Short mmCIF file of C-alpha atoms in Angstrom, two decimals:
data_model
loop_
_atom_site.label_atom_id
_atom_site.label_comp_id
_atom_site.label_asym_id
_atom_site.label_seq_id
_atom_site.Cartn_x
_atom_site.Cartn_y
_atom_site.Cartn_z
CA MET A 130 212.22 -28.48 -43.56
CA SER A 131 210.38 -28.48 -40.06
CA SER A 132 207.52 -30.39 -39.47
CA LEU A 133 204.12 -28.71 -39.11
CA ARG A 134 204.63 -29.69 -34.83
CA GLU A 135 207.40 -27.68 -34.84
CA GLN A 136 206.22 -24.46 -37.01
CA ILE A 137 203.12 -24.12 -34.84
CA GLY A 138 205.16 -24.05 -31.30
CA LYS A 139 203.77 -27.56 -30.21
CA ARG A 140 205.12 -29.67 -27.87
CA HIS A 141 204.08 -32.84 -28.19
CA ASP A 142 202.77 -35.24 -31.11
CA PHE A 143 199.77 -34.98 -32.23
CA ASP A 144 197.23 -37.28 -30.84
CA LEU A 145 195.88 -38.41 -34.66
CA PRO A 146 197.56 -38.75 -37.80
CA GLU A 147 194.45 -37.68 -39.62
CA GLU A 148 195.21 -34.43 -37.72
CA GLU A 149 198.06 -33.71 -38.82
CA ALA A 150 197.59 -34.57 -42.23
CA TYR A 151 194.36 -32.00 -41.91
CA LEU A 152 196.26 -29.45 -40.03
CA ASN A 153 198.84 -30.30 -42.66
CA VAL A 154 196.48 -29.61 -45.56
CA ILE A 155 194.83 -26.48 -44.19
CA ARG A 156 198.55 -24.85 -43.88
CA THR A 157 199.52 -25.30 -46.57
CA ALA A 158 196.07 -24.47 -48.82
CA ALA A 159 195.90 -20.93 -46.73
CA LEU A 160 199.75 -20.02 -47.29
CA PHE A 161 198.84 -20.80 -51.22
CA ALA A 162 196.24 -19.01 -51.21
CA CYS A 163 197.53 -16.10 -49.60
CA GLU A 164 200.00 -15.65 -52.54
CA PHE A 165 197.18 -15.99 -54.93
CA ASN A 166 194.84 -13.82 -53.14
CA ARG A 167 197.85 -11.08 -53.85
CA LEU A 168 198.18 -12.30 -57.35
CA PHE A 169 194.23 -11.86 -58.29
CA LYS A 170 193.57 -8.65 -55.84
CA ALA A 171 196.64 -6.41 -58.02
CA HIS A 172 193.75 -7.47 -60.75
CA GLY A 173 190.47 -6.36 -59.31
CA LEU A 174 189.94 -10.56 -58.26
CA GLY A 175 189.71 -12.38 -55.76
CA GLU A 176 189.97 -16.07 -55.99
CA SER A 177 186.65 -16.97 -57.00
CA GLY A 178 186.03 -14.83 -58.97
CA TYR A 179 189.18 -15.06 -61.00
CA ASN A 180 187.38 -18.74 -60.90
CA VAL A 181 184.23 -17.89 -62.35
CA LEU A 182 186.02 -15.92 -65.19
CA ARG A 183 188.07 -19.12 -66.13
CA ILE A 184 184.69 -20.71 -66.08
CA LEU A 185 183.31 -18.43 -68.26
CA ARG A 186 185.86 -17.86 -70.70
CA ALA A 187 185.62 -21.96 -70.91
CA ALA A 188 181.94 -21.97 -71.65
CA GLY A 189 182.46 -19.27 -74.31
CA ASP A 190 179.42 -17.17 -76.00
CA GLU A 191 177.11 -19.66 -74.57
CA GLY A 192 177.75 -18.67 -70.84
CA ARG A 193 176.34 -20.32 -68.10
CA THR A 194 173.81 -20.13 -65.51
CA TRP A 195 174.18 -19.98 -61.51
CA THR A 196 173.52 -23.32 -61.05
CA ALA A 197 176.12 -24.66 -63.80
CA ILE A 198 178.93 -22.06 -62.06
CA HIS A 199 178.30 -23.22 -58.80
CA GLU A 200 179.09 -26.59 -59.48
CA ASP A 201 182.05 -25.96 -61.45
CA LEU A 202 183.56 -23.89 -58.89
CA VAL A 203 187.08 -25.75 -57.02
CA VAL A 204 186.03 -23.75 -53.84
CA PRO A 205 182.32 -23.51 -53.56
CA ALA A 206 181.33 -20.26 -52.95
CA PRO A 207 178.32 -19.94 -50.71
CA ASP A 208 176.40 -16.70 -52.85
CA VAL A 209 177.07 -16.95 -56.20
CA THR A 210 174.34 -14.75 -56.53
CA ARG A 211 176.25 -11.74 -55.17
CA LEU A 212 179.65 -12.93 -56.38
CA VAL A 213 178.60 -12.34 -60.08
CA ALA A 214 176.88 -9.39 -59.08
CA ARG A 215 180.21 -7.93 -57.89
CA LEU A 216 181.97 -9.29 -61.31
CA GLU A 217 179.13 -7.54 -63.27
CA ARG A 218 179.60 -4.01 -60.97
CA ASP A 219 183.34 -4.25 -61.86
CA GLY A 220 182.30 -5.07 -65.69
CA PHE A 221 183.95 -8.46 -65.90
CA VAL A 222 180.61 -10.35 -67.06
CA THR A 223 177.82 -9.82 -68.20
CA ARG A 224 174.24 -11.44 -67.34
CA THR A 225 171.34 -11.87 -69.86
CA ARG A 226 167.88 -13.05 -69.30
CA SER A 227 166.68 -16.32 -71.31
CA SER A 228 163.79 -15.13 -73.72
CA GLU A 229 162.40 -18.33 -73.49
CA ASP A 230 162.24 -18.88 -69.40
CA ARG A 231 162.83 -15.73 -68.08
CA ARG A 232 163.87 -17.61 -64.37
CA VAL A 233 167.03 -18.62 -66.29
CA VAL A 234 169.37 -16.30 -66.44
CA ARG A 235 172.95 -16.65 -68.44
CA VAL A 236 176.22 -15.44 -67.05
CA ARG A 237 178.95 -14.56 -69.68
CA ILE A 238 182.41 -12.85 -69.97
CA SER A 239 182.83 -9.58 -70.71
CA ARG A 240 186.27 -8.27 -72.87
CA LYS A 241 187.42 -7.18 -69.86
CA GLY A 242 187.27 -10.32 -67.96
CA LEU A 243 188.92 -12.17 -71.02
CA ASP A 244 191.63 -9.70 -71.03
CA ALA A 245 191.88 -10.48 -66.73
CA VAL A 246 192.34 -13.64 -67.49
CA THR A 247 194.60 -13.72 -70.35
CA ALA A 248 196.55 -11.19 -68.14
CA LEU A 249 196.85 -13.65 -65.39
CA GLU A 250 197.94 -16.42 -67.10
CA GLY A 251 201.44 -16.01 -67.22
CA PRO A 252 201.50 -15.32 -63.89
CA THR A 253 199.05 -17.56 -62.14
CA ARG A 254 202.29 -20.56 -63.78
CA LYS A 255 204.44 -18.55 -62.70
CA LEU A 256 202.96 -18.86 -58.79
CA HIS A 257 202.30 -22.78 -59.39
CA LYS A 258 206.01 -23.09 -60.37
CA ALA A 259 207.48 -21.58 -57.54
CA MET A 260 205.24 -22.95 -54.97
CA LEU A 261 205.23 -26.39 -56.04
CA GLY A 262 208.21 -26.56 -58.66
CA HIS A 263 210.07 -28.39 -56.10
CA LEU A 264 208.23 -31.24 -56.38
CA SER A 265 209.09 -33.82 -58.64
CA PRO A 266 206.36 -34.55 -61.29
CA GLU A 267 205.93 -38.19 -59.92
CA GLN A 268 205.90 -36.14 -56.30
CA LEU A 269 202.90 -34.03 -57.98
CA GLN A 270 200.80 -36.86 -59.55
CA GLY A 271 201.56 -38.92 -56.19
CA LEU A 272 200.30 -36.12 -54.03
CA SER A 273 197.01 -35.21 -56.35
CA ARG A 274 195.85 -39.15 -55.91
CA ALA A 275 196.15 -39.11 -52.46
CA LEU A 276 194.43 -35.13 -52.23
CA GLU A 277 191.63 -36.86 -54.46
CA GLN A 278 191.70 -40.09 -52.46
CA ALA A 279 190.77 -38.02 -49.04
CA ARG A 280 188.09 -35.71 -50.85
CA ASP A 281 186.26 -38.70 -52.31
CA PRO A 282 184.15 -39.86 -49.10
CA LEU A 283 182.98 -36.20 -48.73
CA GLU A 284 182.27 -36.03 -52.07
CA THR A 285 180.08 -38.90 -52.99
CA ALA A 286 177.97 -38.64 -49.98
CA ASN A 287 175.29 -35.50 -50.52
CA GLU A 288 173.35 -36.14 -47.17
CA PHE A 289 173.89 -35.24 -43.87
CA SER A 290 173.70 -37.37 -40.27
CA GLU A 291 171.17 -35.69 -38.92
CA SER A 292 172.39 -37.28 -35.35
CA ASN A 293 176.60 -35.28 -35.85
CA GLY A 294 176.20 -32.90 -38.56
CA LEU A 295 178.40 -34.96 -40.52
CA PRO A 296 178.74 -36.18 -43.78
CA ALA A 297 176.90 -39.46 -44.67
CA ALA A 298 180.33 -41.24 -45.25
CA ALA A 299 182.28 -39.22 -42.42
CA ALA A 300 178.93 -40.57 -39.97
CA ARG A 301 179.80 -44.45 -40.77
CA ARG A 302 183.01 -45.10 -39.55
#
């Protein structure tokens, strides 16, 4: 197993352990995302589209609003409206305006969307195992807890510092 420094041809150690950890997270996420995107692309989806379909499958017949979908995404998408429109165009979802409040649009998964999510369940699990199955359950749990702790200051701070553009939690450090 080679270090990130060796993998990217960096001659000297990182100045900050935080920088090395951040770059390790980014490199790992990029490699994982590439593999999942290949899998999803074979079904006419991207990672965000697959995530939306899983959210809508869990919502059942009630469906979800755009705002609720945006809040539930694992990786926030900047334009959920465009993402849903593309999924609708491709037949994965349907959109319906509320009869009580015409401003509210409910998005529901279609039969094609359900079929796609169902078809991807096995291959997705297999890919998870291929990527992380070499780690023990304890290591996986520790990794998950460490990443949750790393995200916590950013997820609990909603406002941004006007002075430097950093999330408020980072600006306080």
